Short mmCIF file of C-alpha atoms in Angstrom, two decimals:
data_model
loop_
_atom_site.label_atom_id
_atom_site.label_comp_id
_atom_site.label_asym_id
_atom_site.label_seq_id
_atom_site.Cartn_x
_atom_site.Cartn_y
_atom_site.Cartn_z
CA MET E 1 -0.01 0.00 0.00
CA GLU E 2 1.21 3.50 -0.82
CA ASP E 3 2.13 5.83 2.04
CA LYS E 4 0.01 8.90 2.54
CA VAL E 5 1.42 12.03 0.96
CA SER E 6 0.02 14.23 3.78
CA ASN E 7 -2.05 14.11 6.94
CA ASP E 8 -5.21 14.63 4.88
CA PRO E 9 -7.54 11.64 4.73
CA VAL E 10 -7.61 8.86 2.17
CA VAL E 11 -11.14 8.88 0.75
CA ALA E 12 -12.83 5.97 -1.00
CA ILE E 13 -15.95 6.39 -3.16
CA VAL E 14 -18.02 3.22 -3.46
CA GLY E 15 -20.23 3.43 -6.56
CA VAL E 16 -18.05 6.02 -8.23
CA THR E 17 -19.57 5.44 -11.69
CA GLY E 18 -23.12 6.27 -10.59
CA ALA E 19 -24.87 9.64 -10.68
CA VAL E 20 -24.18 10.32 -6.98
CA GLY E 21 -20.64 9.01 -7.26
CA ALA E 22 -19.86 11.61 -9.93
CA GLU E 23 -21.35 14.29 -7.67
CA PHE E 24 -19.17 13.15 -4.75
CA ILE E 25 -16.10 13.93 -6.89
CA ALA E 26 -17.47 17.23 -8.19
CA THR E 27 -18.61 18.37 -4.72
CA MET E 28 -15.30 17.60 -3.04
CA ASP E 29 -13.51 19.51 -5.76
CA LYS E 30 -15.88 22.48 -5.61
CA ARG E 31 -15.64 22.76 -1.83
CA GLY E 32 -11.85 22.29 -1.70
CA PHE E 33 -12.20 19.18 0.46
CA ARG E 34 -8.65 18.16 1.22
CA ILE E 35 -7.65 14.56 0.68
CA SER E 36 -4.32 12.80 0.29
CA LYS E 37 -5.61 10.12 -2.02
CA LEU E 38 -8.86 9.15 -3.77
CA LYS E 39 -9.81 5.50 -4.22
CA ALA E 40 -12.45 5.01 -6.90
CA LEU E 41 -14.38 1.78 -6.34
CA ALA E 42 -17.02 0.12 -8.48
CA SER E 43 -18.05 -3.26 -9.87
CA ALA E 44 -15.69 -5.49 -11.82
CA ARG E 45 -17.11 -4.32 -15.14
CA SER E 46 -15.88 -0.80 -14.48
CA ALA E 47 -12.45 -1.75 -13.12
CA GLY E 48 -9.61 -0.29 -15.17
CA LYS E 49 -11.58 2.68 -16.44
CA THR E 50 -10.75 6.11 -15.08
CA VAL E 51 -12.41 9.08 -13.45
CA SER E 52 -11.00 12.56 -13.39
CA PHE E 53 -10.26 14.27 -10.07
CA ARG E 54 -8.47 17.61 -9.85
CA GLY E 55 -6.85 17.25 -13.21
CA LYS E 56 -5.64 13.70 -12.76
CA ASP E 57 -7.01 10.37 -13.92
CA VAL E 58 -7.88 7.99 -11.10
CA VAL E 59 -8.05 4.31 -12.10
CA ILE E 60 -11.28 2.64 -10.96
CA GLU E 61 -10.69 -0.46 -8.82
CA GLU E 62 -13.00 -3.39 -8.30
CA LEU E 63 -14.74 -3.27 -4.91
CA THR E 64 -13.46 -6.14 -2.77
CA GLU E 65 -13.10 -6.92 0.91
CA ARG E 66 -9.55 -5.54 0.80
CA SER E 67 -10.48 -2.20 -0.80
CA PHE E 68 -10.51 -0.28 2.46
CA GLU E 69 -7.00 -0.86 3.75
CA GLY E 70 -5.62 2.55 4.65
CA VAL E 71 -8.89 4.37 3.94
CA ASP E 72 -10.02 7.02 6.41
CA ILE E 73 -13.41 8.01 4.96
CA ALA E 74 -15.60 5.86 2.71
CA LEU E 75 -18.49 7.50 0.86
CA PHE E 76 -21.01 4.85 -0.18
CA SER E 77 -23.64 5.21 -2.90
CA ALA E 78 -24.05 1.77 -4.47
CA GLY E 79 -27.30 0.50 -2.99
CA GLY E 80 -28.38 -1.05 0.28
CA SER E 81 -27.08 -4.59 -0.37
CA ILE E 82 -23.58 -3.32 -1.14
CA SER E 83 -23.62 -1.11 1.96
CA LYS E 84 -24.80 -3.93 4.22
CA LYS E 85 -21.99 -6.18 3.00
CA PHE E 86 -19.08 -3.77 2.68
CA ALA E 87 -19.70 -0.96 5.19
CA PRO E 88 -18.88 -3.18 8.20
CA ILE E 89 -15.75 -4.35 6.40
CA ALA E 90 -14.71 -0.71 5.81
CA VAL E 91 -15.30 0.12 9.48
CA LYS E 92 -13.28 -2.90 10.57
CA SER E 93 -10.44 -1.62 8.37
CA GLY E 94 -10.50 1.71 10.20
CA ALA E 95 -12.64 3.86 7.90
CA VAL E 96 -15.60 6.03 8.80
CA VAL E 97 -18.47 5.21 6.44
CA ILE E 98 -20.94 7.83 5.23
CA ASP E 99 -23.67 5.80 3.61
CA ASN E 100 -26.16 7.12 1.12
CA SER E 101 -28.41 4.05 1.10
CA SER E 102 -31.29 3.20 3.41
CA ALA E 103 -29.40 0.24 4.91
CA PHE E 104 -28.56 1.80 8.27
CA ARG E 105 -30.80 4.87 8.54
CA MET E 106 -33.17 3.48 11.15
CA ASP E 107 -30.50 1.60 13.10
CA PRO E 108 -30.63 3.20 16.59
CA ASN E 109 -26.82 2.95 16.80
CA VAL E 110 -26.27 4.86 13.55
CA PRO E 111 -26.59 8.68 13.44
CA LEU E 112 -28.90 9.94 10.66
CA VAL E 113 -27.51 13.37 9.90
CA ILE E 114 -28.42 16.58 8.12
CA PRO E 115 -25.64 18.97 9.21
CA GLU E 116 -27.97 22.03 9.31
CA ILE E 117 -30.13 20.14 11.84
CA ASN E 118 -28.23 17.63 13.94
CA ALA E 119 -24.53 17.90 13.23
CA ASN E 120 -23.95 17.17 16.91
CA ARG E 121 -24.98 13.55 16.25
CA ILE E 122 -21.89 12.97 14.14
CA ARG E 123 -19.78 12.47 17.24
CA ASP E 124 -22.03 9.58 18.26
CA HIS E 125 -21.00 7.41 15.31
CA LYS E 126 -19.59 3.95 15.78
CA GLY E 127 -18.05 3.84 12.34
CA ILE E 128 -21.16 4.47 10.18
CA ILE E 129 -23.10 7.67 9.57
CA ALA E 130 -26.25 7.53 7.48
CA ASN E 131 -27.24 10.09 4.84
CA PRO E 132 -31.03 10.61 4.94
CA ASN E 133 -33.48 10.02 2.11
CA CYS E 134 -33.39 12.77 -0.50
CA ALA E 135 -37.11 13.63 -0.14
CA ALA E 136 -36.67 13.89 3.64
CA ILE E 137 -33.65 16.22 3.31
CA THR E 138 -35.52 18.48 0.86
CA ALA E 139 -38.38 18.94 3.31
CA LEU E 140 -36.52 19.00 6.62
CA VAL E 141 -33.88 21.62 5.85
CA PRO E 142 -36.52 24.38 5.62
CA LEU E 143 -38.87 22.84 8.19
CA TRP E 144 -36.27 22.55 10.97
CA PRO E 145 -35.74 26.29 11.70
CA ILE E 146 -39.51 26.68 11.89
CA HIS E 147 -39.81 23.67 14.20
CA GLN E 148 -37.20 25.24 16.48
CA LYS E 149 -39.19 28.45 16.82
CA ASN E 150 -42.73 26.99 16.87
CA ARG E 151 -43.00 23.21 17.14
CA ILE E 152 -44.56 21.57 14.08
CA LYS E 153 -47.32 19.21 15.12
CA ARG E 154 -48.32 17.95 11.68
CA VAL E 155 -46.97 18.07 8.15
CA ILE E 156 -48.43 16.99 4.79
CA ILE E 157 -45.96 16.55 1.94
CA SER E 158 -46.53 15.80 -1.75
CA THR E 159 -43.36 15.17 -3.72
CA TYR E 160 -42.53 15.64 -7.38
CA GLN E 161 -39.39 13.51 -7.67
CA ALA E 162 -37.00 13.68 -10.59
CA ALA E 163 -35.32 10.85 -12.49
CA SER E 164 -32.03 11.64 -10.71
CA GLY E 165 -33.42 9.98 -7.58
CA ALA E 166 -33.47 6.66 -9.34
CA GLY E 167 -29.94 7.02 -10.74
CA ALA E 168 -28.17 7.57 -14.00
CA ALA E 169 -30.03 4.77 -15.82
CA ALA E 170 -33.40 6.34 -15.01
CA MET E 171 -32.21 9.71 -16.23
CA GLU E 172 -31.09 8.11 -19.47
CA GLU E 173 -34.44 6.32 -19.79
CA LEU E 174 -36.29 9.61 -19.46
CA VAL E 175 -34.14 11.15 -22.23
CA GLU E 176 -34.45 8.18 -24.57
CA SER E 177 -38.14 7.59 -24.02
CA THR E 178 -38.86 11.32 -24.60
CA ARG E 179 -36.87 11.25 -27.79
CA ALA E 180 -38.71 8.13 -28.97
CA ASN E 181 -42.07 9.61 -28.08
CA LEU E 182 -41.36 12.79 -30.04
CA ASN E 183 -40.34 10.67 -33.02
CA GLY E 184 -43.56 8.66 -32.84
CA GLN E 185 -41.72 5.53 -31.75
CA VAL E 186 -42.71 3.01 -29.09
CA TYR E 187 -40.33 2.81 -26.12
CA ALA E 188 -40.59 -0.13 -23.70
CA PRO E 189 -39.64 0.89 -20.14
CA LYS E 190 -36.52 -0.88 -18.83
CA VAL E 191 -35.79 0.92 -15.57
CA MET E 192 -39.13 2.42 -14.56
CA PRO E 193 -42.34 0.38 -14.12
CA HIS E 194 -44.34 2.70 -16.40
CA PRO E 195 -43.79 4.89 -19.46
CA TYR E 196 -41.77 7.89 -18.28
CA ALA E 197 -42.03 10.43 -21.12
CA PHE E 198 -44.88 12.91 -20.60
CA ASN E 199 -46.15 10.87 -17.67
CA LEU E 200 -46.00 10.69 -13.91
CA PHE E 201 -46.74 7.85 -11.53
CA ASN E 202 -46.53 6.60 -7.96
CA HIS E 203 -42.93 6.47 -6.73
CA ASN E 204 -41.29 3.32 -8.03
CA THR E 205 -40.80 1.64 -4.67
CA ALA E 206 -42.78 -1.24 -3.18
CA ILE E 207 -46.24 -0.61 -1.76
CA ASP E 208 -46.98 -1.88 1.75
CA PRO E 209 -50.21 -3.89 1.21
CA ASP E 210 -51.44 -3.05 4.70
CA THR E 211 -50.92 0.70 4.76
CA GLY E 212 -51.00 1.54 1.05
CA TYR E 213 -47.86 3.65 1.49
CA ASN E 214 -44.85 3.14 -0.72
CA ASP E 215 -41.38 2.63 0.69
CA GLU E 216 -40.28 6.19 -0.11
CA GLU E 217 -43.18 7.60 1.87
CA THR E 218 -42.46 5.37 4.83
CA LYS E 219 -38.81 6.48 4.80
CA VAL E 220 -39.81 10.15 4.95
CA ILE E 221 -42.11 9.51 7.93
CA LYS E 222 -39.64 7.44 9.94
CA GLU E 223 -36.59 9.54 9.12
CA THR E 224 -38.33 12.82 9.99
CA ARG E 225 -39.15 11.52 13.45
CA LYS E 226 -35.62 10.25 14.01
CA ILE E 227 -33.88 13.42 12.81
CA PHE E 228 -36.27 15.77 14.64
CA GLU E 229 -36.16 13.45 17.68
CA ASP E 230 -39.90 13.81 17.87
CA ASP E 231 -41.97 10.62 17.66
CA GLU E 232 -45.22 12.54 18.07
CA ILE E 233 -45.05 14.61 14.89
CA ALA E 234 -47.88 13.60 12.55
CA ILE E 235 -46.77 13.13 8.94
CA GLY E 236 -48.67 12.39 5.73
CA VAL E 237 -46.69 11.86 2.51
CA THR E 238 -47.46 11.16 -1.14
CA CYS E 239 -44.38 10.50 -3.30
CA VAL E 240 -44.67 10.75 -7.08
CA ARG E 241 -42.13 10.31 -9.86
CA VAL E 242 -42.29 13.08 -12.47
CA PRO E 243 -40.61 13.44 -15.89
CA VAL E 244 -37.92 15.88 -14.74
CA LEU E 245 -34.26 15.01 -15.10
CA ARG E 246 -32.86 16.53 -11.97
CA ALA E 247 -33.99 18.20 -8.72
CA HIS E 248 -36.95 17.22 -6.57
CA CYS E 249 -39.87 19.50 -5.69
CA GLU E 250 -42.31 19.23 -2.78
CA ALA E 251 -45.56 20.86 -1.78
CA ILE E 252 -45.56 21.15 2.02
CA THR E 253 -48.27 22.17 4.47
CA PHE E 254 -47.38 22.24 8.14
CA GLU E 255 -49.32 22.95 11.33
CA CYS E 256 -47.58 24.52 14.35
CA GLU E 257 -48.48 24.45 18.03
CA LYS E 258 -48.83 28.23 18.14
CA PRO E 259 -50.27 30.59 15.50
CA ILE E 260 -47.85 31.46 12.72
CA ASP E 261 -48.11 33.78 9.70
CA GLU E 262 -46.37 33.92 6.36
CA ASP E 263 -44.24 36.95 7.31
CA GLN E 264 -42.82 35.05 10.26
CA VAL E 265 -42.02 32.06 8.05
CA ARG E 266 -40.44 34.29 5.40
CA ALA E 267 -38.22 35.91 8.04
CA ILE E 268 -37.16 32.53 9.44
CA MET E 269 -36.39 31.24 5.94
CA ALA E 270 -34.31 34.32 5.12
CA ARG E 271 -31.97 33.47 8.03
CA ALA E 272 -31.97 29.70 7.64
CA SER E 273 -28.83 27.82 6.74
CA GLY E 274 -28.98 25.96 3.46
CA VAL E 275 -32.14 27.74 2.28
CA LYS E 276 -32.77 30.36 -0.41
CA VAL E 277 -36.09 32.17 -0.62
CA VAL E 278 -37.58 32.33 -4.16
CA ASP E 279 -41.00 33.82 -3.63
CA ASP E 280 -41.98 36.46 -6.18
CA ARG E 281 -45.75 36.71 -6.46
CA ALA E 282 -45.66 39.67 -8.81
CA ARG E 283 -43.72 37.67 -11.42
CA ASN E 284 -45.26 34.30 -10.54
CA TYR E 285 -41.72 33.10 -9.93
CA PHE E 286 -41.20 30.33 -7.41
CA PRO E 287 -38.90 27.30 -6.89
CA MET E 288 -38.40 25.21 -10.03
CA PRO E 289 -36.21 22.18 -10.80
CA ILE E 290 -34.45 24.09 -13.56
CA ASP E 291 -33.24 26.66 -11.00
CA ALA E 292 -32.52 24.16 -8.20
CA SER E 293 -30.36 21.93 -10.42
CA GLY E 294 -26.70 22.45 -9.61
CA GLN E 295 -27.49 24.57 -6.52
CA ASP E 296 -26.48 23.75 -2.97
CA ASP E 297 -29.46 25.43 -1.27
CA VAL E 298 -33.04 24.29 -0.93
CA LEU E 299 -35.22 26.82 -2.74
CA VAL E 300 -38.34 27.84 -0.82
CA GLY E 301 -41.33 29.81 -2.05
CA ARG E 302 -45.12 29.98 -2.40
CA ILE E 303 -45.18 30.75 1.34
CA ARG E 304 -48.81 31.40 2.20
CA LYS E 305 -51.46 30.88 4.82
CA ASP E 306 -53.23 27.52 4.64
CA LEU E 307 -56.81 28.63 4.07
CA SER E 308 -58.17 25.26 5.20
CA ASP E 309 -57.04 26.03 8.78
CA PRO E 310 -58.95 29.03 10.16
CA SER E 311 -57.02 28.78 13.45
CA GLY E 312 -53.94 30.39 11.83
CA HIS E 313 -51.61 27.60 12.85
CA SER E 314 -50.79 26.33 9.32
CA ILE E 315 -48.65 27.45 6.39
CA SER E 316 -48.25 26.04 2.88
CA MET E 317 -45.07 26.35 0.77
CA PHE E 318 -43.28 24.85 -2.21
CA VAL E 319 -39.65 23.78 -2.26
CA ALA E 320 -37.08 22.49 -4.74
CA ALA E 321 -33.65 20.95 -4.23
CA ASP E 322 -31.03 19.15 -6.24
CA GLN E 323 -31.42 15.48 -5.29
CA LEU E 324 -27.84 14.68 -6.37
CA LEU E 325 -26.38 17.51 -4.29
CA LYS E 326 -28.15 18.42 -1.03
CA GLY E 327 -30.27 15.31 -1.35
CA ALA E 328 -27.18 13.09 -1.57
CA ALA E 329 -23.53 14.04 -2.34
CA LEU E 330 -23.41 17.49 -0.81
CA ASN E 331 -24.98 16.34 2.45
CA ALA E 332 -22.46 13.49 2.68
CA VAL E 333 -19.47 15.72 2.01
CA GLN E 334 -20.74 18.24 4.59
CA ILE E 335 -20.79 15.39 7.11
CA ALA E 336 -17.23 14.41 6.10
CA GLU E 337 -16.09 17.98 6.63
CA LEU E 338 -17.40 17.86 10.21
CA LEU E 339 -15.78 14.62 11.20
CA PRO E 340 -13.52 14.99 14.27
CA GLN E 341 -9.95 15.83 13.41
CA ARG E 342 -8.74 12.60 15.01
CA VAL E 343 -10.61 10.73 12.27
CA MET E 344 -9.11 12.95 9.58
CA ALA E 345 -5.53 12.55 10.76
#
């Protein structure tokens, strides 16, 4: 094994050829995240290919049980089964794992972290830190500062989730099926369960036959309660896949314990970390995927009184965030930046 060239960490990316893997590299570069060496890990079929990092080609290695020797931080985005198998191996080798899958999120011994909300939980890790679900992150970053000021009792969320949430193959399917549709050709879905071009459908995760909720919706409910450390918060979620390449949107209505008005919410949002207010009624200009794509912040707008609640305790708003960035890679890199220096040495 090569010696470190500095005291900066050796970082491994598991799933480097995927959509989130590419964003891990771009995000570390953009934020000037210091590392001594990058290990690019993927399946055997990608081994030998290269990825570019800071002007140099990094050869992709096959992920094996020996891949983590000398690694300090391992960023995982290769699916739950890969994480379940290889994350414990990485920890045993001395690495801190930041996992983007759902494999460990609800494990009581694993911190589930959004740095703007509960960065203090990072120190509780026992080798693995979980990155939350992208739809949960998109909602919770703007909801948290409100919850701190005026506890949220109940929240209703409807999501409009882009192809990016299902990975590079789904994004490609959206492009190809749209092209085929415009050319009058039939396109048989390969990645998604239904035709994707000019269509939308229930989120492509399994439906619980007892509750009728899909797995994405259940994740948002459970993860919100864990991150907010509030098991009493009432949550209703409907998750839908829409024909947008990148960046998720969500319509959110929340009810607080005390009365709250739109001016208060707007003021809280203006000061909130990781949030940008886009709320121009005169121009009918509000958060859109096209504006959120490539942006670090969650865009928040359409802030207005919920007219169905005459008590004045409820507000509705619309948000958009880049699923590949704040919903995945950026959140993970932010966690890595906050790891104790003893881990980074």
